[in-house]
Tab-separated table of C-alpha atoms in Angstrom:
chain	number	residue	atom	x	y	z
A	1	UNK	CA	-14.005	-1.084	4.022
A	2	UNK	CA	-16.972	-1.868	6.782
A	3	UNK	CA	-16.320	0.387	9.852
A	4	UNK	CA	-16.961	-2.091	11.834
A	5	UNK	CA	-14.027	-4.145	10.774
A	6	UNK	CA	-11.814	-0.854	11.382
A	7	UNK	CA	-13.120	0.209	14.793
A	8	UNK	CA	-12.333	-2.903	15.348
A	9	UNK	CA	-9.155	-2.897	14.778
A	10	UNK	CA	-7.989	0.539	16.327
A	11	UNK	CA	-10.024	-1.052	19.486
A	12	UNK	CA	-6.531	-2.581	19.845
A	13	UNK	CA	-5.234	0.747	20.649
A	14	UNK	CA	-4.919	2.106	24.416
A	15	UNK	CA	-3.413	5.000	24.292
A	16	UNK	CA	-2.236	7.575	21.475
A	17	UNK	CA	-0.215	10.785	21.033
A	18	UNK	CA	-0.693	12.830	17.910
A	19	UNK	CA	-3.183	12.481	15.323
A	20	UNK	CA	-3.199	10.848	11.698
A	21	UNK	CA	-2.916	13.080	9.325
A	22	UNK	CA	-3.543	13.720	5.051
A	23	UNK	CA	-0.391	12.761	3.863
A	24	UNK	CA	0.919	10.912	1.204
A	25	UNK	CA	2.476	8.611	3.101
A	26	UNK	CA	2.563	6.886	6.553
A	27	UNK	CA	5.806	4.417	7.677
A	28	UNK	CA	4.648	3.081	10.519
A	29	UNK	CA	7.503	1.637	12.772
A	30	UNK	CA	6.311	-1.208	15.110
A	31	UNK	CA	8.100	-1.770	17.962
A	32	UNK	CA	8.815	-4.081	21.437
A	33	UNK	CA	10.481	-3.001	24.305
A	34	UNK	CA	13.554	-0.683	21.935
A	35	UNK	CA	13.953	1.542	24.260
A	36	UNK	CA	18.003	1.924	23.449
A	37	UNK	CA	17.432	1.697	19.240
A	38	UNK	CA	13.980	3.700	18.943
A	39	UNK	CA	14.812	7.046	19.099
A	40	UNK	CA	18.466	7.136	17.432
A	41	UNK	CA	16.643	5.370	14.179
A	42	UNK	CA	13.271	7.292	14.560
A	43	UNK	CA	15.588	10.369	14.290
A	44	UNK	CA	17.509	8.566	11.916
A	45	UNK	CA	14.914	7.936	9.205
A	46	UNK	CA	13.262	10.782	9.894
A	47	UNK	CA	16.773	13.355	8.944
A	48	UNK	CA	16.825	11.160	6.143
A	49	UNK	CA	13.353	11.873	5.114
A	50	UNK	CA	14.199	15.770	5.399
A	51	UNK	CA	17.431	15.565	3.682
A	52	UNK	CA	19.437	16.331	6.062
A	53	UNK	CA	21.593	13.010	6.527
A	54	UNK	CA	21.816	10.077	4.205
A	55	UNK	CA	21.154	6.711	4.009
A	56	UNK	CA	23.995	5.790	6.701
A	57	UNK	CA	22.903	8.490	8.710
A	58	UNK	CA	26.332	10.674	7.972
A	59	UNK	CA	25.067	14.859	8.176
A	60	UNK	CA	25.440	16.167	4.589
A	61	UNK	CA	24.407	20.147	3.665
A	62	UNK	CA	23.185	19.018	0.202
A	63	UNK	CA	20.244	16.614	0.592
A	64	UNK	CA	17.364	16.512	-1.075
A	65	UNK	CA	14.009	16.251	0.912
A	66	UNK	CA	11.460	13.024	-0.084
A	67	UNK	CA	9.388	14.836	-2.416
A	68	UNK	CA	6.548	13.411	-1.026
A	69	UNK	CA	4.441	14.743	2.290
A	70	UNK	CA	4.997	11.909	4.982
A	71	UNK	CA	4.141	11.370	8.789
A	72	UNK	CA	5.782	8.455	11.190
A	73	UNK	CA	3.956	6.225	13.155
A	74	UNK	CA	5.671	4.299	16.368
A	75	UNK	CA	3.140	1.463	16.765
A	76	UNK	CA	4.475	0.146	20.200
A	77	UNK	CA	3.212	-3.001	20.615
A	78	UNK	CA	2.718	-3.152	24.433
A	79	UNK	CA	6.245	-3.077	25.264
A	80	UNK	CA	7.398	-3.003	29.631
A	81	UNK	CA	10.414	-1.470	29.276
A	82	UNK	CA	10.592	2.581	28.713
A	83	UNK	CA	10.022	2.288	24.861
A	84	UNK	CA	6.529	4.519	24.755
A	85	UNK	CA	7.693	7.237	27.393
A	86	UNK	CA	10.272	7.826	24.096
A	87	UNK	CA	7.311	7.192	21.835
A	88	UNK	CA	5.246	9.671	23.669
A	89	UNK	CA	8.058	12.334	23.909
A	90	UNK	CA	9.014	11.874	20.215
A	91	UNK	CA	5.542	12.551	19.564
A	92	UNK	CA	5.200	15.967	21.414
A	93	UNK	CA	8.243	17.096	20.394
A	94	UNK	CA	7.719	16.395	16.702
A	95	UNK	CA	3.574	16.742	16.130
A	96	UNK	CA	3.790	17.637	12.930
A	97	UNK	CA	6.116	14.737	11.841
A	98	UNK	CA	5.372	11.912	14.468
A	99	UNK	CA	2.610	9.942	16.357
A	100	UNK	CA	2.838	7.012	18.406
A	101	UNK	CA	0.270	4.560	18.895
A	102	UNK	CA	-0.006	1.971	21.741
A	103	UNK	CA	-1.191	-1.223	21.601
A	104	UNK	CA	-2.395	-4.272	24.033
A	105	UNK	CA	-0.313	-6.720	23.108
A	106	UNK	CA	2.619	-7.905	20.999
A	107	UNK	CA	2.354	-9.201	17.005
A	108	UNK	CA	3.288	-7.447	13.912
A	109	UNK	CA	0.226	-7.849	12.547
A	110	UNK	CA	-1.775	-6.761	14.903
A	111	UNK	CA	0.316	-3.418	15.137
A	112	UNK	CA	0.143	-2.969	11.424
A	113	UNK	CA	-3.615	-3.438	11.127
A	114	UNK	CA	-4.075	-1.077	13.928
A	115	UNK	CA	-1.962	1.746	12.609
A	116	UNK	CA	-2.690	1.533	8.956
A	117	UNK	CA	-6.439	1.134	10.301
A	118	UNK	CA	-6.545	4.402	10.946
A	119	UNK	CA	-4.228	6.039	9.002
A	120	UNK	CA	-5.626	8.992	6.772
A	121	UNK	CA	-2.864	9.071	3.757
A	122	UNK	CA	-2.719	7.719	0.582
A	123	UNK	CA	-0.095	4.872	1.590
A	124	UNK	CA	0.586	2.744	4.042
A	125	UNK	CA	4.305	1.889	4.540
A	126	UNK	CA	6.349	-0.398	7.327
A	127	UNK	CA	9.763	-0.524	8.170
A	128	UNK	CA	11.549	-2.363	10.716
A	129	UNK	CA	12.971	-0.154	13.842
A	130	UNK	CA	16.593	-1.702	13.181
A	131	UNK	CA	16.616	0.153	9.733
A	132	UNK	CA	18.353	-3.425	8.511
A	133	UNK	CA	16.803	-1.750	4.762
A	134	UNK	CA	18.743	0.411	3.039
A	135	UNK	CA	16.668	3.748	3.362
A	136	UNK	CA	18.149	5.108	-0.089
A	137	UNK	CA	15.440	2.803	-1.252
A	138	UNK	CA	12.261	4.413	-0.052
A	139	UNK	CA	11.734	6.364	-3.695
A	140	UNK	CA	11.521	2.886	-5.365
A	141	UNK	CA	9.031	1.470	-2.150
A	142	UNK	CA	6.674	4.798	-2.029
A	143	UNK	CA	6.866	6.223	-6.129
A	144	UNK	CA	5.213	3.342	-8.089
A	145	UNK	CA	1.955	3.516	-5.450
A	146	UNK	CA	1.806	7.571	-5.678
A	147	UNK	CA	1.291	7.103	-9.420
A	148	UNK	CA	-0.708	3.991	-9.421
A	149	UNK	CA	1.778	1.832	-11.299
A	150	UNK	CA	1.828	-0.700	-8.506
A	151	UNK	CA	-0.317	-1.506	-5.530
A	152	UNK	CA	1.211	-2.823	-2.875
A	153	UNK	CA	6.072	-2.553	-3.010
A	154	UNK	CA	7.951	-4.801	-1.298
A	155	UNK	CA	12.206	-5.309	-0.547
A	156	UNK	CA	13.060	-8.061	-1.847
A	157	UNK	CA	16.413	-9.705	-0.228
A	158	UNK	CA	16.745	-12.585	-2.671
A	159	UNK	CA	16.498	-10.538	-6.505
A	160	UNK	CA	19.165	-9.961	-8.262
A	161	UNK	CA	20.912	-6.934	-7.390
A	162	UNK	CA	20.074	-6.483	-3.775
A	163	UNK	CA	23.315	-6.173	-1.215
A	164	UNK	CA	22.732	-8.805	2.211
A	165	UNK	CA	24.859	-9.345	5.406
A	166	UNK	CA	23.340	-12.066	7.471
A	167	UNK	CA	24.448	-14.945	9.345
A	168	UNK	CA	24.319	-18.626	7.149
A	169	UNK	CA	21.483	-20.193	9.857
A	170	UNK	CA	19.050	-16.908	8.858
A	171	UNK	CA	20.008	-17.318	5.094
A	172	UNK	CA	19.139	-21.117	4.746
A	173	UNK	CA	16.048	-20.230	6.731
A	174	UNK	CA	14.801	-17.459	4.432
A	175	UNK	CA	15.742	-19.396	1.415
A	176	UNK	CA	13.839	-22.484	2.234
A	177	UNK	CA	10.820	-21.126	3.865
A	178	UNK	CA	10.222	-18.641	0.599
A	179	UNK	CA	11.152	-21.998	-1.712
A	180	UNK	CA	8.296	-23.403	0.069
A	181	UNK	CA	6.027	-20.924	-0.446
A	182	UNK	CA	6.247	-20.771	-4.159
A	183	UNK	CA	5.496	-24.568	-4.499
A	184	UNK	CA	3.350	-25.025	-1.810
A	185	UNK	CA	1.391	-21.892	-1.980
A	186	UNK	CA	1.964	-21.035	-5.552
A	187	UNK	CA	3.429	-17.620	-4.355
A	188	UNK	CA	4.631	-15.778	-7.709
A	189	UNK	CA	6.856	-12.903	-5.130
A	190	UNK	CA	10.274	-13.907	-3.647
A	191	UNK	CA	10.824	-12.434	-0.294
A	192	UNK	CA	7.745	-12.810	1.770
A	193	UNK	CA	9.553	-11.341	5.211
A	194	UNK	CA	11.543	-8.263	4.487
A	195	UNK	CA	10.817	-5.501	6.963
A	196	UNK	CA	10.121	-3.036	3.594
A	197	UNK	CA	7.060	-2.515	2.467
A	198	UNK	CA	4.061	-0.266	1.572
A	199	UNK	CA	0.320	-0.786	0.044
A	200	UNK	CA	-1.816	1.721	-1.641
A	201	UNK	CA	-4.432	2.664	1.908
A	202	UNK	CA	-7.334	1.736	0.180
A	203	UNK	CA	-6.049	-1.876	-1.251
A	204	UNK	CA	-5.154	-2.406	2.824
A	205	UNK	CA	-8.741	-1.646	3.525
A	206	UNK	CA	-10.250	-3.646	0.849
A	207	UNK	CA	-7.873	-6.856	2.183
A	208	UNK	CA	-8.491	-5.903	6.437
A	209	UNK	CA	-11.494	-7.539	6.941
A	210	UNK	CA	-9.900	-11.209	5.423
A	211	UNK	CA	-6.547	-10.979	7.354
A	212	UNK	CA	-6.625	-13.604	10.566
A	213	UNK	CA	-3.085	-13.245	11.470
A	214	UNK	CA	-1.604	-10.699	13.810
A	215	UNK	CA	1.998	-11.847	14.300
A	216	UNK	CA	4.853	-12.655	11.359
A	217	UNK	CA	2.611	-14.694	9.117
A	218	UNK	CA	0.536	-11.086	8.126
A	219	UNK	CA	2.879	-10.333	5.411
A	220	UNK	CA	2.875	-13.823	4.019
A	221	UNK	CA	-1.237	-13.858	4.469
A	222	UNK	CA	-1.696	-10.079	3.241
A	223	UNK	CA	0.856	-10.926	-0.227
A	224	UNK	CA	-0.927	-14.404	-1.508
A	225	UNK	CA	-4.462	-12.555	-0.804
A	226	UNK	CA	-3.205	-9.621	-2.680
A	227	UNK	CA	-1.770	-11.665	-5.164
A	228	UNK	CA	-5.473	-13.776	-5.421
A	229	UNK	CA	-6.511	-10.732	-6.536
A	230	UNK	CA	-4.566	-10.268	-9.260
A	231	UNK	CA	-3.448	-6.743	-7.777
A	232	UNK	CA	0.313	-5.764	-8.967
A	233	UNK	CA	3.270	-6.094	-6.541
A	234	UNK	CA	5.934	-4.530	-7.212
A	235	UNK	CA	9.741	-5.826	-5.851
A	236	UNK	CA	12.477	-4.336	-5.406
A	237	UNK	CA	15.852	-5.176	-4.343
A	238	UNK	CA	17.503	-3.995	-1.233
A	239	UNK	CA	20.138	-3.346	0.637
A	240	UNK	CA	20.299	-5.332	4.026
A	241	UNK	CA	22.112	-6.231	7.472
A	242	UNK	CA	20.800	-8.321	9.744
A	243	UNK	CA	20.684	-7.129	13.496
A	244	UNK	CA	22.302	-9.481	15.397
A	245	UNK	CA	20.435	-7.868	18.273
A	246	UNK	CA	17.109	-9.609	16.975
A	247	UNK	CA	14.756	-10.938	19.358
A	248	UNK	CA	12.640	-12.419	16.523
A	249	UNK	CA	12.242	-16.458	17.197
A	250	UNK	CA	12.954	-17.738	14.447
A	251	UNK	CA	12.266	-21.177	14.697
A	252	UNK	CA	9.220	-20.672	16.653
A	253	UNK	CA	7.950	-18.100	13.879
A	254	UNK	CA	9.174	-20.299	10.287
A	255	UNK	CA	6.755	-22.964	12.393
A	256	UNK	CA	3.357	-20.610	12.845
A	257	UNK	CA	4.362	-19.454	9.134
A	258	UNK	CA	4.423	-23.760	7.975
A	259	UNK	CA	0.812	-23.542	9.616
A	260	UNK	CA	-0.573	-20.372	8.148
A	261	UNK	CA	0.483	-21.622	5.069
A	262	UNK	CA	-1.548	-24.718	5.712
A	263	UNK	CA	-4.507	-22.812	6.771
A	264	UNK	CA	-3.941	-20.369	3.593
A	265	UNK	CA	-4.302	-23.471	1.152
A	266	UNK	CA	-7.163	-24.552	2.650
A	267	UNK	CA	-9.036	-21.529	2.279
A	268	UNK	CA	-7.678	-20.569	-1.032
A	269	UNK	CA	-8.824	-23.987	-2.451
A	270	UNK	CA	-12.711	-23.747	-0.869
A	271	UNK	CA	-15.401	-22.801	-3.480
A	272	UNK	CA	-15.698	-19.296	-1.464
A	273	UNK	CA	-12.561	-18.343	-0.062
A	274	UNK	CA	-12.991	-14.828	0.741
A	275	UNK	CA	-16.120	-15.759	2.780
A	276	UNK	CA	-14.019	-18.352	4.531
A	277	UNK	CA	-11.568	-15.873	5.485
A	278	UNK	CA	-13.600	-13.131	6.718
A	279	UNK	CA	-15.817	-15.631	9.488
A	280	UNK	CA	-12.038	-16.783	10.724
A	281	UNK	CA	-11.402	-13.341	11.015
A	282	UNK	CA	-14.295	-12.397	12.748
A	283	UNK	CA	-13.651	-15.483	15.133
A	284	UNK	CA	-10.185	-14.729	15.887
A	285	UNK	CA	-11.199	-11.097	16.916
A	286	UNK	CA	-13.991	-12.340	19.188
A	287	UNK	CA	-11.820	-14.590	21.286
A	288	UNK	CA	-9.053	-12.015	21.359
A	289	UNK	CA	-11.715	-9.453	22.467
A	290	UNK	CA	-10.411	-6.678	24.927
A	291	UNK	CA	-12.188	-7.873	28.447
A	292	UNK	CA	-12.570	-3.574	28.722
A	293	UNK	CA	-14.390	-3.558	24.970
A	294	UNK	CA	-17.200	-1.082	25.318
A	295	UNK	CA	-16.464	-0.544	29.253
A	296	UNK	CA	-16.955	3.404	30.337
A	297	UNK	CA	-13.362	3.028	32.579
A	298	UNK	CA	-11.085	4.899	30.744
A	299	UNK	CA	-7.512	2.784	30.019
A	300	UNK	CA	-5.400	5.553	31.219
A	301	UNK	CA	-6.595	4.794	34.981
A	302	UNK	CA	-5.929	0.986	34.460
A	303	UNK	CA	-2.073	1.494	34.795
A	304	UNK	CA	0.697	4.317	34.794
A	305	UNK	CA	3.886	4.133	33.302
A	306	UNK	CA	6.907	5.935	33.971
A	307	UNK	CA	8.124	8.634	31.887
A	308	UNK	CA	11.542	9.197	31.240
A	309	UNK	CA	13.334	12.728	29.885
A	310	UNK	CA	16.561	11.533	30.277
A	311	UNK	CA	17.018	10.236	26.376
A	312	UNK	CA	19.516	11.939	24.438
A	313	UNK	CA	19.284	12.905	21.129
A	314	UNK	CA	21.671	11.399	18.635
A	315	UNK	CA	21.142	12.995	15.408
A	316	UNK	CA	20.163	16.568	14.653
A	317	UNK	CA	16.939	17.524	14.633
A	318	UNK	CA	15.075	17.122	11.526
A	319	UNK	CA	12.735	19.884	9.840
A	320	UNK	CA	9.318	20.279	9.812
């Protein structure tokens, strides 16, 4: 990948704790003002990771650690409540298992690019902070890119054999907007929008410099390019439950999806696509320049934020 492209993109990054390291895989956990859910499922995932609970979270004595070397990444995306003092304090307590990244503003996208940016292992992973995906399927997400059968693994909520609670208005929605993306876009994967996925680090890199969109249409944009390039994706079903705590939109976000699937067409239908892509991207990224790009201020003095030591800890801790 240019380095420009991934400078760039950490650029979005204003403050971190902890330090990417060689391991085989990163989940990176992005995240908006959570302050009450982040560090209950950050511990969660993380005991489950180290075999010491399971995948409801229950304490067993018999687990099995992933057999795989892993580090996770809370990519808080600029939240105002006390979600990165938690970040931050998960981070120093745990170096060896977690880092937290903060970023200027809010958008999925934008948090992924900037944490798998700079990530340093072999894969790249997300997961949503509400742990709606059943974590006894991580094996199945993280395996088939460790031995190259797959490049990019993704949950897949509408396959046979996957397990969903969610309410009738969110099922319709999902339905119909991933209907419309098979006809309309030609889209040969089911579930575009599962919070449950993971790409080999150096497919992400190849596909960073094409990807315009930094809110919910960046899995949608990242599969069809992927898919353009004949790269295999792998799907698996899951287990889900929808958190009725959401604060996604979701009509306002199915509506930016209708239009990046508009612009998507477009582009995939021009003589040079790839081209195409790359000078939006480079556009969008100039007009959502930092105004303190290349200024000698450091971003630490631009604002403080409060720190708070009062969280408790809900699980037990998990091993290094």
């Amino acid at each position: 990948m240019d380095q420009r492209n991934m400078t760039e993109n950490t650029a979005e990054i204003i403050d971190r704790c902890g330090s990417p390291q060689d391991s085989d895989v990163d989940f990176v956990i992005p995240v908006y003002n959570e302050e009450e859910e982040l560090e209950t499922s950050i511990r969660q995932l993380g005991a489950y990771l180290s075999g010491t609970v399971n995948e409801y979270g229950a304490i067993i004595a018999d687990g099995v650690p992933a057999n795989f070397s892993w580090q996770i990444v809370i990519a808080d995306n600029a939240s105002t409540d006390t979600t990165w003092s938690i970040a931050s304090e998960l981070s120093h307590r745990y170096p060896d298992r977690i880092r937290a990244v903060r970023i200027r503003e809010k958008g999925r996208g934008l948090a992924l690019k900037s944490a798998w940016g700079e990530s340093k292992s072999q894969v790249c992973a997300y997961m949503d902070v509400d742990l709606s995906t059943g974590l006894e399927q991580i094996d199945s997400l993280i395996l088939p890119l460790l031995s190259g059968e797959a490049d990019i693994a993704i949950g897949s909520r509408l396959l046979a054999g996957s397990w969903i609670k969610r309410s009738a208005r969110r099922e319709f929605i999902s339905r119909s907007y991933n209907f419309l993306l098979r006809t309309y876009s030609r889209a040969r994967f089911h579930d575009a929008q599962c919070g449950f996925k993971a790409i080999r680090r150096q497919r992400f890199q190849d596909l960073l410099p094409l990807i315009v969109d930094n809110e919910w249409f960046f899995d949608t944009e990242l599969l069809l390019l992927a898919q353009d390039k004949g790269w295999k994706i792998k799907e698996i079903p899951v287990r889900w439950v929808e958190d009725r705590g959401t604060t996604v939109k979701i009509f306002d976000t199915a509506w930016k999806d209708l239009q990046g699937m508009k612009r998507m067409k477009t582009f995939r239908n021009s003589t040079n696509p790839e081209q195409i892509l790359s000078h939006q991207a480079d556009a969008y990224r100039q007009t959502h320049a930092s105004p303190f790009a290349g200024s000698l201020i450091p971003i630490s003095l631009l604002g403080n934020s409060t720190v708070s030591r009062n969280h408790p800890a809900i699980l037990t801790n998990f091993t290094a």
